[in-house]
PDB file of C-alpha atoms in Angstrom:
ATOM      1  CA  UNK A 604       0.000   0.000   0.000  1.00  0.00           C
ATOM      2  CA  UNK A 605       1.406   3.349  -1.021  1.00  0.00           C
ATOM      3  CA  UNK A 606       0.203   5.131   2.101  1.00  0.00           C
ATOM      4  CA  UNK A 607      -0.094   2.805   5.103  1.00  0.00           C
ATOM      5  CA  UNK A 608      -1.640   5.521   7.297  1.00  0.00           C
ATOM      6  CA  UNK A 609      -4.495   5.733   4.815  1.00  0.00           C
ATOM      7  CA  UNK A 610      -5.052   1.985   5.139  1.00  0.00           C
ATOM      8  CA  UNK A 611      -5.228   2.306   8.919  1.00  0.00           C
ATOM      9  CA  UNK A 612      -7.761   5.131   8.507  1.00  0.00           C
ATOM     10  CA  UNK A 613      -9.841   2.869   6.287  1.00  0.00           C
ATOM     11  CA  UNK A 614      -9.734   0.197   8.986  1.00  0.00           C
ATOM     12  CA  UNK A 615     -10.939   2.776  11.496  1.00  0.00           C
ATOM     13  CA  UNK A 616     -13.850   3.701   9.222  1.00  0.00           C
ATOM     14  CA  UNK A 617     -14.685   0.042   8.677  1.00  0.00           C
ATOM     15  CA  UNK A 618     -14.607  -0.721  12.412  1.00  0.00           C
ATOM     16  CA  UNK A 619     -17.048   2.135  13.027  1.00  0.00           C
ATOM     17  CA  UNK A 620     -19.457   0.672  10.485  1.00  0.00           C
ATOM     18  CA  UNK A 621     -19.166  -2.827  11.951  1.00  0.00           C
ATOM     19  CA  UNK A 622     -19.670  -1.429  15.467  1.00  0.00           C
ATOM     20  CA  UNK A 623     -22.848   0.326  14.330  1.00  0.00           C
ATOM     21  CA  UNK A 624     -24.309  -2.411  12.128  1.00  0.00           C
ATOM     22  CA  UNK A 625     -22.553  -5.679  12.939  1.00  0.00           C
ATOM     23  CA  UNK A 626     -22.013  -7.805  15.987  1.00  0.00           C
ATOM     24  CA  UNK A 627     -19.635  -6.969  18.812  1.00  0.00           C
ATOM     25  CA  UNK A 628     -17.681 -10.137  18.022  1.00  0.00           C
ATOM     26  CA  UNK A 629     -17.263  -9.050  14.396  1.00  0.00           C
ATOM     27  CA  UNK A 630     -16.053  -5.621  15.503  1.00  0.00           C
ATOM     28  CA  UNK A 631     -13.511  -7.095  17.935  1.00  0.00           C
ATOM     29  CA  UNK A 632     -12.273  -9.502  15.258  1.00  0.00           C
ATOM     30  CA  UNK A 633     -11.850  -6.621  12.814  1.00  0.00           C
ATOM     31  CA  UNK A 634      -9.956  -4.572  15.416  1.00  0.00           C
ATOM     32  CA  UNK A 635      -7.648  -7.534  16.044  1.00  0.00           C
ATOM     33  CA  UNK A 636      -6.961  -7.873  12.302  1.00  0.00           C
ATOM     34  CA  UNK A 637      -6.383  -4.134  11.911  1.00  0.00           C
ATOM     35  CA  UNK A 638      -4.101  -3.885  14.943  1.00  0.00           C
ATOM     36  CA  UNK A 639      -2.113  -6.927  13.811  1.00  0.00           C
ATOM     37  CA  UNK A 640      -1.563  -5.174  10.473  1.00  0.00           C
ATOM     38  CA  UNK A 641      -0.830  -1.746  12.028  1.00  0.00           C
ATOM     39  CA  UNK A 642       0.325  -2.354  15.618  1.00  0.00           C
ATOM     40  CA  UNK A 643       1.850   1.103  15.974  1.00  0.00           C
ATOM     41  CA  UNK A 644      -1.360   2.926  15.017  1.00  0.00           C
ATOM     42  CA  UNK A 645      -2.512   4.411  18.299  1.00  0.00           C
ATOM     43  CA  UNK A 646      -5.857   5.576  16.875  1.00  0.00           C
ATOM     44  CA  UNK A 647      -6.869   1.998  16.092  1.00  0.00           C
ATOM     45  CA  UNK A 648      -5.830   0.863  19.542  1.00  0.00           C
ATOM     46  CA  UNK A 649      -7.576   3.806  21.224  1.00  0.00           C
ATOM     47  CA  UNK A 650     -10.826   3.194  19.347  1.00  0.00           C
ATOM     48  CA  UNK A 651     -10.658  -0.479  20.278  1.00  0.00           C
ATOM     49  CA  UNK A 652     -10.296   0.497  23.931  1.00  0.00           C
ATOM     50  CA  UNK A 653     -13.376   2.704  23.762  1.00  0.00           C
ATOM     51  CA  UNK A 654     -15.329  -0.064  22.068  1.00  0.00           C
ATOM     52  CA  UNK A 655     -14.296  -2.526  24.775  1.00  0.00           C
ATOM     53  CA  UNK A 656     -15.631  -0.299  27.545  1.00  0.00           C
ATOM     54  CA  UNK A 657     -18.867   0.176  25.590  1.00  0.00           C
ATOM     55  CA  UNK A 658     -19.148  -3.617  25.692  1.00  0.00           C
ATOM     56  CA  UNK A 659     -18.711  -3.621  29.466  1.00  0.00           C
ATOM     57  CA  UNK A 660     -15.047  -4.670  29.400  1.00  0.00           C
ATOM     58  CA  UNK A 661     -13.499  -2.001  31.623  1.00  0.00           C
ATOM     59  CA  UNK A 662     -10.383  -4.100  32.290  1.00  0.00           C
ATOM     60  CA  UNK A 663      -9.798  -4.514  28.549  1.00  0.00           C
ATOM     61  CA  UNK A 664     -10.209  -0.792  27.957  1.00  0.00           C
ATOM     62  CA  UNK A 665      -7.896   0.078  30.821  1.00  0.00           C
ATOM     63  CA  UNK A 666      -5.218  -2.304  29.556  1.00  0.00           C
ATOM     64  CA  UNK A 667      -5.485  -0.928  26.002  1.00  0.00           C
ATOM     65  CA  UNK A 668      -5.215   2.692  27.142  1.00  0.00           C
ATOM     66  CA  UNK A 669      -2.377   2.026  29.587  1.00  0.00           C
ATOM     67  CA  UNK A 670      -0.419   0.344  26.785  1.00  0.00           C
ATOM     68  CA  UNK A 671      -0.932   3.443  24.642  1.00  0.00           C
ATOM     69  CA  UNK A 672       0.211   5.678  27.512  1.00  0.00           C
ATOM     70  CA  UNK A 673       3.357   3.564  27.947  1.00  0.00           C
ATOM     71  CA  UNK A 674       4.265   4.427  24.351  1.00  0.00           C
ATOM     72  CA  UNK A 675       2.953   7.980  24.378  1.00  0.00           C
ATOM     73  CA  UNK A 676       2.547   9.419  27.907  1.00  0.00           C
ATOM     74  CA  UNK A 677       0.983  12.548  26.361  1.00  0.00           C
ATOM     75  CA  UNK A 678      -1.768  10.741  24.432  1.00  0.00           C
ATOM     76  CA  UNK A 679      -4.450  13.221  25.491  1.00  0.00           C
ATOM     77  CA  UNK A 680      -7.456  11.170  24.416  1.00  0.00           C
ATOM     78  CA  UNK A 681      -6.276   8.120  26.358  1.00  0.00           C
ATOM     79  CA  UNK A 682      -5.547  10.206  29.463  1.00  0.00           C
ATOM     80  CA  UNK A 683      -9.003  11.756  29.313  1.00  0.00           C
ATOM     81  CA  UNK A 684     -10.871   8.551  28.507  1.00  0.00           C
ATOM     82  CA  UNK A 685      -9.198   6.608  31.289  1.00  0.00           C
ATOM     83  CA  UNK A 686      -9.695   9.393  33.826  1.00  0.00           C
ATOM     84  CA  UNK A 687     -13.303   9.994  32.851  1.00  0.00           C
ATOM     85  CA  UNK A 688     -14.195   6.306  32.882  1.00  0.00           C
ATOM     86  CA  UNK A 689     -12.707   5.869  36.350  1.00  0.00           C
ATOM     87  CA  UNK A 690     -14.603   8.949  37.570  1.00  0.00           C
ATOM     88  CA  UNK A 691     -17.826   7.798  35.964  1.00  0.00           C
ATOM     89  CA  UNK A 692     -17.437   4.427  37.683  1.00  0.00           C
ATOM     90  CA  UNK A 693     -16.657   6.319  40.929  1.00  0.00           C
ATOM     91  CA  UNK A 694     -13.410   4.344  41.297  1.00  0.00           C
ATOM     92  CA  UNK A 695      -9.815   5.359  42.074  1.00  0.00           C
ATOM     93  CA  UNK A 696     -10.791   9.033  41.979  1.00  0.00           C
ATOM     94  CA  UNK A 697      -7.338  10.394  42.838  1.00  0.00           C
ATOM     95  CA  UNK A 698      -5.868   8.447  39.932  1.00  0.00           C
ATOM     96  CA  UNK A 699      -8.695   9.609  37.664  1.00  0.00           C
ATOM     97  CA  UNK A 700      -7.993  13.207  38.680  1.00  0.00           C
ATOM     98  CA  UNK A 701      -4.299  12.819  37.787  1.00  0.00           C
ATOM     99  CA  UNK A 702      -5.074  11.480  34.307  1.00  0.00           C
ATOM    100  CA  UNK A 703      -7.567  14.250  33.623  1.00  0.00           C
ATOM    101  CA  UNK A 704      -5.325  16.987  35.049  1.00  0.00           C
ATOM    102  CA  UNK A 705      -2.524  15.846  32.716  1.00  0.00           C
ATOM    103  CA  UNK A 706      -4.891  15.845  29.745  1.00  0.00           C
ATOM    104  CA  UNK A 707      -6.117  19.324  30.680  1.00  0.00           C
ATOM    105  CA  UNK A 708      -2.525  20.614  30.820  1.00  0.00           C
ATOM    106  CA  UNK A 709      -2.025  19.362  27.283  1.00  0.00           C
ATOM    107  CA  UNK A 710      -5.376  20.554  25.898  1.00  0.00           C
ATOM    108  CA  UNK A 711      -6.764  23.276  28.211  1.00  0.00           C
ATOM    109  CA  UNK A 712      -9.611  24.412  25.967  1.00  0.00           C
ATOM    110  CA  UNK A 713     -11.157  21.001  25.336  1.00  0.00           C
ATOM    111  CA  UNK A 714     -14.815  20.887  26.328  1.00  0.00           C
ATOM    112  CA  UNK A 715     -14.592  17.110  26.774  1.00  0.00           C
ATOM    113  CA  UNK A 716     -11.635  17.340  29.146  1.00  0.00           C
ATOM    114  CA  UNK A 717     -13.149  20.247  31.083  1.00  0.00           C
ATOM    115  CA  UNK A 718     -16.274  18.081  31.437  1.00  0.00           C
ATOM    116  CA  UNK A 719     -14.157  15.185  32.719  1.00  0.00           C
ATOM    117  CA  UNK A 720     -12.467  17.458  35.267  1.00  0.00           C
ATOM    118  CA  UNK A 721     -15.831  18.711  36.440  1.00  0.00           C
ATOM    119  CA  UNK A 722     -17.123  15.164  36.734  1.00  0.00           C
ATOM    120  CA  UNK A 723     -14.174  13.879  38.750  1.00  0.00           C
ATOM    121  CA  UNK A 724     -14.339  16.912  41.062  1.00  0.00           C
ATOM    122  CA  UNK A 725     -18.051  16.208  41.562  1.00  0.00           C
ATOM    123  CA  UNK A 726     -17.284  12.592  42.413  1.00  0.00           C
ATOM    124  CA  UNK A 727     -14.663  13.844  44.892  1.00  0.00           C
ATOM    125  CA  UNK A 728     -17.273  16.086  46.506  1.00  0.00           C
ATOM    126  CA  UNK A 729     -16.018  19.507  45.351  1.00  0.00           C
ATOM    127  CA  UNK A 730     -19.297  20.735  43.887  1.00  0.00           C
ATOM    128  CA  UNK A 731     -18.261  24.379  43.523  1.00  0.00           C
ATOM    129  CA  UNK A 732     -15.138  23.650  41.474  1.00  0.00           C
ATOM    130  CA  UNK A 733     -17.010  20.963  39.551  1.00  0.00           C
ATOM    131  CA  UNK A 734     -19.672  23.475  38.514  1.00  0.00           C
ATOM    132  CA  UNK A 735     -17.000  25.961  37.399  1.00  0.00           C
ATOM    133  CA  UNK A 736     -15.351  23.412  35.080  1.00  0.00           C
ATOM    134  CA  UNK A 737     -18.677  22.181  33.755  1.00  0.00           C
ATOM    135  CA  UNK A 738     -19.848  25.732  33.007  1.00  0.00           C
ATOM    136  CA  UNK A 739     -16.634  26.330  31.050  1.00  0.00           C
ATOM    137  CA  UNK A 740     -17.164  23.073  29.170  1.00  0.00           C
ATOM    138  CA  UNK A 741     -20.764  23.921  28.321  1.00  0.00           C
ATOM    139  CA  UNK A 742     -19.746  27.411  27.159  1.00  0.00           C
ATOM    140  CA  UNK A 743     -17.378  25.758  24.664  1.00  0.00           C
ATOM    141  CA  UNK A 744     -19.878  23.122  23.558  1.00  0.00           C
ATOM    142  CA  UNK A 745     -23.303  24.605  24.223  1.00  0.00           C
ATOM    143  CA  UNK A 746     -25.343  21.794  22.671  1.00  0.00           C
ATOM    144  CA  UNK A 747     -23.525  18.877  24.310  1.00  0.00           C
ATOM    145  CA  UNK A 748     -26.197  17.021  26.262  1.00  0.00           C
ATOM    146  CA  UNK A 749     -23.705  15.004  28.298  1.00  0.00           C
ATOM    147  CA  UNK A 750     -22.041  18.148  29.631  1.00  0.00           C
ATOM    148  CA  UNK A 751     -25.475  19.640  30.326  1.00  0.00           C
ATOM    149  CA  UNK A 752     -26.557  16.498  32.166  1.00  0.00           C
ATOM    150  CA  UNK A 753     -23.423  16.688  34.333  1.00  0.00           C
ATOM    151  CA  UNK A 754     -23.739  20.419  35.050  1.00  0.00           C
ATOM    152  CA  UNK A 755     -27.405  20.032  35.884  1.00  0.00           C
ATOM    153  CA  UNK A 756     -26.656  17.198  38.293  1.00  0.00           C
ATOM    154  CA  UNK A 757     -23.941  19.164  40.059  1.00  0.00           C
ATOM    155  CA  UNK A 758     -26.185  22.214  40.361  1.00  0.00           C
ATOM    156  CA  UNK A 759     -29.045  20.040  41.616  1.00  0.00           C
ATOM    157  CA  UNK A 760     -26.870  18.389  44.242  1.00  0.00           C
ATOM    158  CA  UNK A 761     -25.549  21.842  45.234  1.00  0.00           C
ATOM    159  CA  UNK A 762     -29.098  22.929  45.964  1.00  0.00           C
ATOM    160  CA  UNK A 763     -29.445  25.277  42.982  1.00  0.00           C
ATOM    161  CA  UNK A 764     -32.501  23.470  41.667  1.00  0.00           C
ATOM    162  CA  UNK A 765     -33.763  26.289  39.416  1.00  0.00           C
ATOM    163  CA  UNK A 766     -30.417  26.591  37.643  1.00  0.00           C
ATOM    164  CA  UNK A 767     -30.267  22.816  37.209  1.00  0.00           C
ATOM    165  CA  UNK A 768     -33.755  22.715  35.682  1.00  0.00           C
ATOM    166  CA  UNK A 769     -32.804  25.593  33.368  1.00  0.00           C
ATOM    167  CA  UNK A 770     -29.661  23.782  32.119  1.00  0.00           C
ATOM    168  CA  UNK A 771     -31.585  20.568  31.485  1.00  0.00           C
ATOM    169  CA  UNK A 772     -34.520  22.317  29.807  1.00  0.00           C
ATOM    170  CA  UNK A 773     -32.231  24.286  27.493  1.00  0.00           C
ATOM    171  CA  UNK A 774     -30.377  21.104  26.585  1.00  0.00           C
ATOM    172  CA  UNK A 775     -33.654  19.362  25.784  1.00  0.00           C
ATOM    173  CA  UNK A 776     -34.538  22.308  23.503  1.00  0.00           C
ATOM    174  CA  UNK A 777     -31.424  21.441  21.460  1.00  0.00           C
ATOM    175  CA  UNK A 778     -31.634  17.653  21.935  1.00  0.00           C
ATOM    176  CA  UNK A 779     -35.283  16.726  22.580  1.00  0.00           C
ATOM    177  CA  UNK A 780     -34.517  12.988  22.468  1.00  0.00           C
ATOM    178  CA  UNK A 781     -31.487  13.150  24.785  1.00  0.00           C
ATOM    179  CA  UNK A 782     -31.161   9.918  26.714  1.00  0.00           C
ATOM    180  CA  UNK A 783     -28.462  11.509  28.878  1.00  0.00           C
ATOM    181  CA  UNK A 784     -30.807  14.247  30.100  1.00  0.00           C
ATOM    182  CA  UNK A 785     -33.762  11.868  30.464  1.00  0.00           C
ATOM    183  CA  UNK A 786     -31.614   9.429  32.456  1.00  0.00           C
ATOM    184  CA  UNK A 787     -30.389  12.037  34.936  1.00  0.00           C
ATOM    185  CA  UNK A 788     -33.919  13.402  35.384  1.00  0.00           C
ATOM    186  CA  UNK A 789     -35.224   9.912  36.081  1.00  0.00           C
ATOM    187  CA  UNK A 790     -32.353   8.990  38.403  1.00  0.00           C
ATOM    188  CA  UNK A 791     -32.759  12.183  40.440  1.00  0.00           C
ATOM    189  CA  UNK A 792     -36.581  12.003  40.163  1.00  0.00           C
ATOM    190  CA  UNK A 793     -36.898  15.479  38.667  1.00  0.00           C
ATOM    191  CA  UNK A 794     -39.855  16.831  36.715  1.00  0.00           C
ATOM    192  CA  UNK A 795     -39.164  19.775  34.438  1.00  0.00           C
TER     193      UNK A 795
END
């Protein structure tokens, strides 16, 4: 192949299609084939890690991302994904914070990483700082329903119920079918 990076990109595109329309086993098999052909392609390995956690294989995702970080300690997406997933699982929060803080140093204006920092701070009980990070994230990505669900939850738990309802309602205006907003409303037993 004249341009091997292009072939790896094609594998990435194909894995996305198989993930969306095929079986999980077929997607994993395709990732294994692609990674065997292009073992140094970190994007393939990163995407595989994210797919593994979507399938409920946290240990597999963690191993995949840690292997990437051994090769590239500044792989921002792996730092953020690992930190966020730990925070979301409410596990090893100090470690999660360290991963996210490193990612934020490398990419300080990333809405996704600001969201992760807000989420880990929330899990650690620092609601005020969490809200600050989540507001910054939402300002950068105003229609992101996941960030809005997080900010609303933090505001709700802080006692600012009106602000929380406002964040969720505005998000539903942009994303009326948002499962993320609906899930947090149901979990917290909130009516808008």
